[in-house]
């Protein structure tokens, strides 16, 4: 299993291109295909943070893709609790995702999703393992990273 943080493949929208002008979607598609090929050739599962187009002119989503060991895209989860900064670049997701890896039921959360107990409650009793994918600037909030966030997540 390889787990990559939010927007690892695409770069983080609000920081890099909040209006998506000039974004190279073809390069992102090619990179995703390469990750799927590597998952297949290595026989590993991948949880991959990236940006996904929404279509119909809507903002893209900050998403986690689940790729199985055959290189097949098995699921997609979009970050549901976007920050004010995120809303400039991303549309929020609408629902949880659960999937099985080797008999272990798994769920996904992205970054600020961790702070909403209702998201944890939706997964409670449904999954055994939650992958939390986040990108962070530790220099600006080291205390939260080290103490507050882990304790709250454990409580949820």
PDB file of N, CA, C and O in Angstrom, residues 81-114:
ATOM      1  N   UNK A  81     -15.040  19.219   3.456  1.00  0.00           N
ATOM      2  CA  UNK A  81     -15.018  20.457   4.254  1.00  0.00           C
ATOM      3  C   UNK A  81     -13.901  21.366   3.759  1.00  0.00           C
ATOM      4  O   UNK A  81     -12.809  21.372   4.306  1.00  0.00           O
ATOM      5  N   UNK A  82     -14.193  22.100   2.722  1.00  0.00           N
ATOM      6  CA  UNK A  82     -13.217  23.009   2.139  1.00  0.00           C
ATOM      7  C   UNK A  82     -13.097  24.272   2.994  1.00  0.00           C
ATOM      8  O   UNK A  82     -14.101  24.811   3.450  1.00  0.00           O
ATOM      9  N   UNK A  83     -11.877  24.728   3.167  1.00  0.00           N
ATOM     10  CA  UNK A  83     -11.637  25.983   3.877  1.00  0.00           C
ATOM     11  C   UNK A  83     -12.042  27.153   2.987  1.00  0.00           C
ATOM     12  O   UNK A  83     -12.325  26.988   1.800  1.00  0.00           O
ATOM     13  N   UNK A  84     -12.043  28.335   3.564  1.00  0.00           N
ATOM     14  CA  UNK A  84     -12.350  29.527   2.768  1.00  0.00           C
ATOM     15  C   UNK A  84     -11.384  29.650   1.594  1.00  0.00           C
ATOM     16  O   UNK A  84     -11.779  29.970   0.477  1.00  0.00           O
ATOM     17  N   UNK A  85     -10.118  29.367   1.840  1.00  0.00           N
ATOM     18  CA  UNK A  85      -9.117  29.407   0.785  1.00  0.00           C
ATOM     19  C   UNK A  85      -9.396  28.347  -0.280  1.00  0.00           C
ATOM     20  O   UNK A  85      -9.290  28.600  -1.480  1.00  0.00           O
ATOM     21  N   UNK A  86      -9.780  27.142   0.153  1.00  0.00           N
ATOM     22  CA  UNK A  86     -10.090  26.052  -0.791  1.00  0.00           C
ATOM     23  C   UNK A  86     -11.230  26.418  -1.724  1.00  0.00           C
ATOM     24  O   UNK A  86     -11.214  26.042  -2.901  1.00  0.00           O
ATOM     25  N   UNK A  87     -12.232  27.111  -1.203  1.00  0.00           N
ATOM     26  CA  UNK A  87     -13.412  27.423  -2.016  1.00  0.00           C
ATOM     27  C   UNK A  87     -13.088  28.266  -3.242  1.00  0.00           C
ATOM     28  O   UNK A  87     -13.862  28.293  -4.190  1.00  0.00           O
ATOM     29  N   UNK A  88     -11.932  28.940  -3.243  1.00  0.00           N
ATOM     30  CA  UNK A  88     -11.516  29.682  -4.435  1.00  0.00           C
ATOM     31  C   UNK A  88     -11.168  28.746  -5.583  1.00  0.00           C
ATOM     32  O   UNK A  88     -11.301  29.103  -6.740  1.00  0.00           O
ATOM     33  N   UNK A  89     -10.718  27.539  -5.239  1.00  0.00           N
ATOM     34  CA  UNK A  89     -10.189  26.638  -6.261  1.00  0.00           C
ATOM     35  C   UNK A  89     -10.910  25.303  -6.378  1.00  0.00           C
ATOM     36  O   UNK A  89     -10.794  24.641  -7.401  1.00  0.00           O
ATOM     37  N   UNK A  90     -11.644  24.895  -5.343  1.00  0.00           N
ATOM     38  CA  UNK A  90     -12.237  23.560  -5.331  1.00  0.00           C
ATOM     39  C   UNK A  90     -13.724  23.588  -5.002  1.00  0.00           C
ATOM     40  O   UNK A  90     -14.166  24.386  -4.181  1.00  0.00           O
ATOM     41  N   UNK A  91     -14.457  22.668  -5.584  1.00  0.00           N
ATOM     42  CA  UNK A  91     -15.833  22.386  -5.179  1.00  0.00           C
ATOM     43  C   UNK A  91     -15.770  21.321  -4.086  1.00  0.00           C
ATOM     44  O   UNK A  91     -14.933  20.410  -4.155  1.00  0.00           O
ATOM     45  N   UNK A  92     -16.627  21.388  -3.070  1.00  0.00           N
ATOM     46  CA  UNK A  92     -16.613  20.356  -2.032  1.00  0.00           C
ATOM     47  C   UNK A  92     -17.254  19.054  -2.520  1.00  0.00           C
ATOM     48  O   UNK A  92     -18.102  19.062  -3.412  1.00  0.00           O
ATOM     49  N   UNK A  93     -16.833  17.957  -1.911  1.00  0.00           N
ATOM     50  CA  UNK A  93     -17.447  16.668  -2.185  1.00  0.00           C
ATOM     51  C   UNK A  93     -18.738  16.519  -1.397  1.00  0.00           C
ATOM     52  O   UNK A  93     -19.094  17.378  -0.585  1.00  0.00           O
ATOM     53  N   UNK A  94     -19.422  15.391  -1.616  1.00  0.00           N
ATOM     54  CA  UNK A  94     -20.743  15.231  -1.016  1.00  0.00           C
ATOM     55  C   UNK A  94     -20.921  13.967  -0.183  1.00  0.00           C
ATOM     56  O   UNK A  94     -21.851  13.901   0.605  1.00  0.00           O
ATOM     57  N   UNK A  95     -20.047  12.971  -0.331  1.00  0.00           N
ATOM     58  CA  UNK A  95     -20.327  11.716   0.369  1.00  0.00           C
ATOM     59  C   UNK A  95     -19.048  10.967   0.735  1.00  0.00           C
ATOM     60  O   UNK A  95     -18.013  11.147   0.106  1.00  0.00           O
ATOM     61  N   UNK A  96     -19.170  10.077   1.725  1.00  0.00           N
ATOM     62  CA  UNK A  96     -18.017   9.269   2.123  1.00  0.00           C
ATOM     63  C   UNK A  96     -17.741   8.166   1.095  1.00  0.00           C
ATOM     64  O   UNK A  96     -18.552   7.932   0.189  1.00  0.00           O
ATOM     65  N   UNK A  97     -16.611   7.520   1.268  1.00  0.00           N
ATOM     66  CA  UNK A  97     -16.251   6.377   0.433  1.00  0.00           C
ATOM     67  C   UNK A  97     -15.666   5.307   1.340  1.00  0.00           C
ATOM     68  O   UNK A  97     -14.832   5.601   2.199  1.00  0.00           O
ATOM     69  N   UNK A  98     -16.110   4.083   1.173  1.00  0.00           N
ATOM     70  CA  UNK A  98     -15.544   2.938   1.883  1.00  0.00           C
ATOM     71  C   UNK A  98     -15.190   1.879   0.851  1.00  0.00           C
ATOM     72  O   UNK A  98     -15.873   1.733  -0.170  1.00  0.00           O
ATOM     73  N   UNK A  99     -14.111   1.147   1.111  1.00  0.00           N
ATOM     74  CA  UNK A  99     -13.629   0.125   0.172  1.00  0.00           C
ATOM     75  C   UNK A  99     -12.839  -0.913   0.960  1.00  0.00           C
ATOM     76  O   UNK A  99     -12.457  -0.685   2.108  1.00  0.00           O
ATOM     77  N   UNK A 100     -12.608  -2.064   0.352  1.00  0.00           N
ATOM     78  CA  UNK A 100     -11.883  -3.157   1.000  1.00  0.00           C
ATOM     79  C   UNK A 100     -10.503  -3.336   0.391  1.00  0.00           C
ATOM     80  O   UNK A 100     -10.359  -3.339  -0.832  1.00  0.00           O
ATOM     81  N   UNK A 101      -9.511  -3.495   1.280  1.00  0.00           N
ATOM     82  CA  UNK A 101      -8.158  -3.882   0.869  1.00  0.00           C
ATOM     83  C   UNK A 101      -7.820  -5.138   1.648  1.00  0.00           C
ATOM     84  O   UNK A 101      -7.665  -5.088   2.875  1.00  0.00           O
ATOM     85  N   UNK A 102      -7.743  -6.260   0.982  1.00  0.00           N
ATOM     86  CA  UNK A 102      -7.368  -7.509   1.640  1.00  0.00           C
ATOM     87  C   UNK A 102      -8.231  -7.853   2.834  1.00  0.00           C
ATOM     88  O   UNK A 102      -7.724  -8.322   3.845  1.00  0.00           O
ATOM     89  N   UNK A 103      -9.523  -7.581   2.742  1.00  0.00           N
ATOM     90  CA  UNK A 103     -10.437  -7.909   3.820  1.00  0.00           C
ATOM     91  C   UNK A 103     -10.540  -6.852   4.908  1.00  0.00           C
ATOM     92  O   UNK A 103     -11.270  -7.035   5.884  1.00  0.00           O
ATOM     93  N   UNK A 104      -9.821  -5.743   4.762  1.00  0.00           N
ATOM     94  CA  UNK A 104      -9.900  -4.644   5.725  1.00  0.00           C
ATOM     95  C   UNK A 104     -10.737  -3.536   5.099  1.00  0.00           C
ATOM     96  O   UNK A 104     -10.426  -3.044   4.015  1.00  0.00           O
ATOM     97  N   UNK A 105     -11.803  -3.159   5.774  1.00  0.00           N
ATOM     98  CA  UNK A 105     -12.691  -2.096   5.282  1.00  0.00           C
ATOM     99  C   UNK A 105     -12.056  -0.747   5.606  1.00  0.00           C
ATOM    100  O   UNK A 105     -11.703  -0.470   6.755  1.00  0.00           O
ATOM    101  N   UNK A 106     -11.898   0.086   4.595  1.00  0.00           N
ATOM    102  CA  UNK A 106     -11.178   1.355   4.725  1.00  0.00           C
ATOM    103  C   UNK A 106     -12.061   2.530   4.327  1.00  0.00           C
ATOM    104  O   UNK A 106     -12.977   2.392   3.518  1.00  0.00           O
ATOM    105  N   UNK A 107     -11.756   3.696   4.900  1.00  0.00           N
ATOM    106  CA  UNK A 107     -12.420   4.941   4.538  1.00  0.00           C
ATOM    107  C   UNK A 107     -11.379   6.021   4.327  1.00  0.00           C
ATOM    108  O   UNK A 107     -10.196   5.837   4.630  1.00  0.00           O
ATOM    109  N   UNK A 108     -11.832   7.156   3.825  1.00  0.00           N
ATOM    110  CA  UNK A 108     -10.925   8.254   3.484  1.00  0.00           C
ATOM    111  C   UNK A 108     -11.431   9.574   4.042  1.00  0.00           C
ATOM    112  O   UNK A 108     -12.643   9.813   4.079  1.00  0.00           O
ATOM    113  N   UNK A 109     -10.502  10.417   4.453  1.00  0.00           N
ATOM    114  CA  UNK A 109     -10.784  11.805   4.803  1.00  0.00           C
ATOM    115  C   UNK A 109      -9.624  12.644   4.281  1.00  0.00           C
ATOM    116  O   UNK A 109      -8.498  12.155   4.183  1.00  0.00           O
ATOM    117  N   UNK A 110      -9.914  13.903   3.956  1.00  0.00           N
ATOM    118  CA  UNK A 110      -8.865  14.797   3.475  1.00  0.00           C
ATOM    119  C   UNK A 110      -8.797  16.019   4.373  1.00  0.00           C
ATOM    120  O   UNK A 110      -9.797  16.702   4.598  1.00  0.00           O
ATOM    121  N   UNK A 111      -7.617  16.280   4.878  1.00  0.00           N
ATOM    122  CA  UNK A 111      -7.260  17.500   5.591  1.00  0.00           C
ATOM    123  C   UNK A 111      -8.327  17.928   6.591  1.00  0.00           C
ATOM    124  O   UNK A 111      -8.573  17.233   7.562  1.00  0.00           O
ATOM    125  N   UNK A 112      -8.976  19.051   6.357  1.00  0.00           N
ATOM    126  CA  UNK A 112      -9.913  19.629   7.314  1.00  0.00           C
ATOM    127  C   UNK A 112     -11.110  18.716   7.619  1.00  0.00           C
ATOM    128  O   UNK A 112     -11.788  18.908   8.626  1.00  0.00           O
ATOM    129  N   UNK A 113     -11.348  17.705   6.799  1.00  0.00           N
ATOM    130  CA  UNK A 113     -12.417  16.743   7.092  1.00  0.00           C
ATOM    131  C   UNK A 113     -12.247  16.140   8.485  1.00  0.00           C
ATOM    132  O   UNK A 113     -13.235  15.777   9.129  1.00  0.00           O
ATOM    133  N   UNK A 114     -10.994  16.017   8.955  1.00  0.00           N
ATOM    134  CA  UNK A 114     -10.730  15.397  10.256  1.00  0.00           C
ATOM    135  C   UNK A 114     -11.471  16.115  11.382  1.00  0.00           C
ATOM    136  O   UNK A 114     -11.789  15.517  12.398  1.00  0.00           O
TER     137      UNK A 114
END
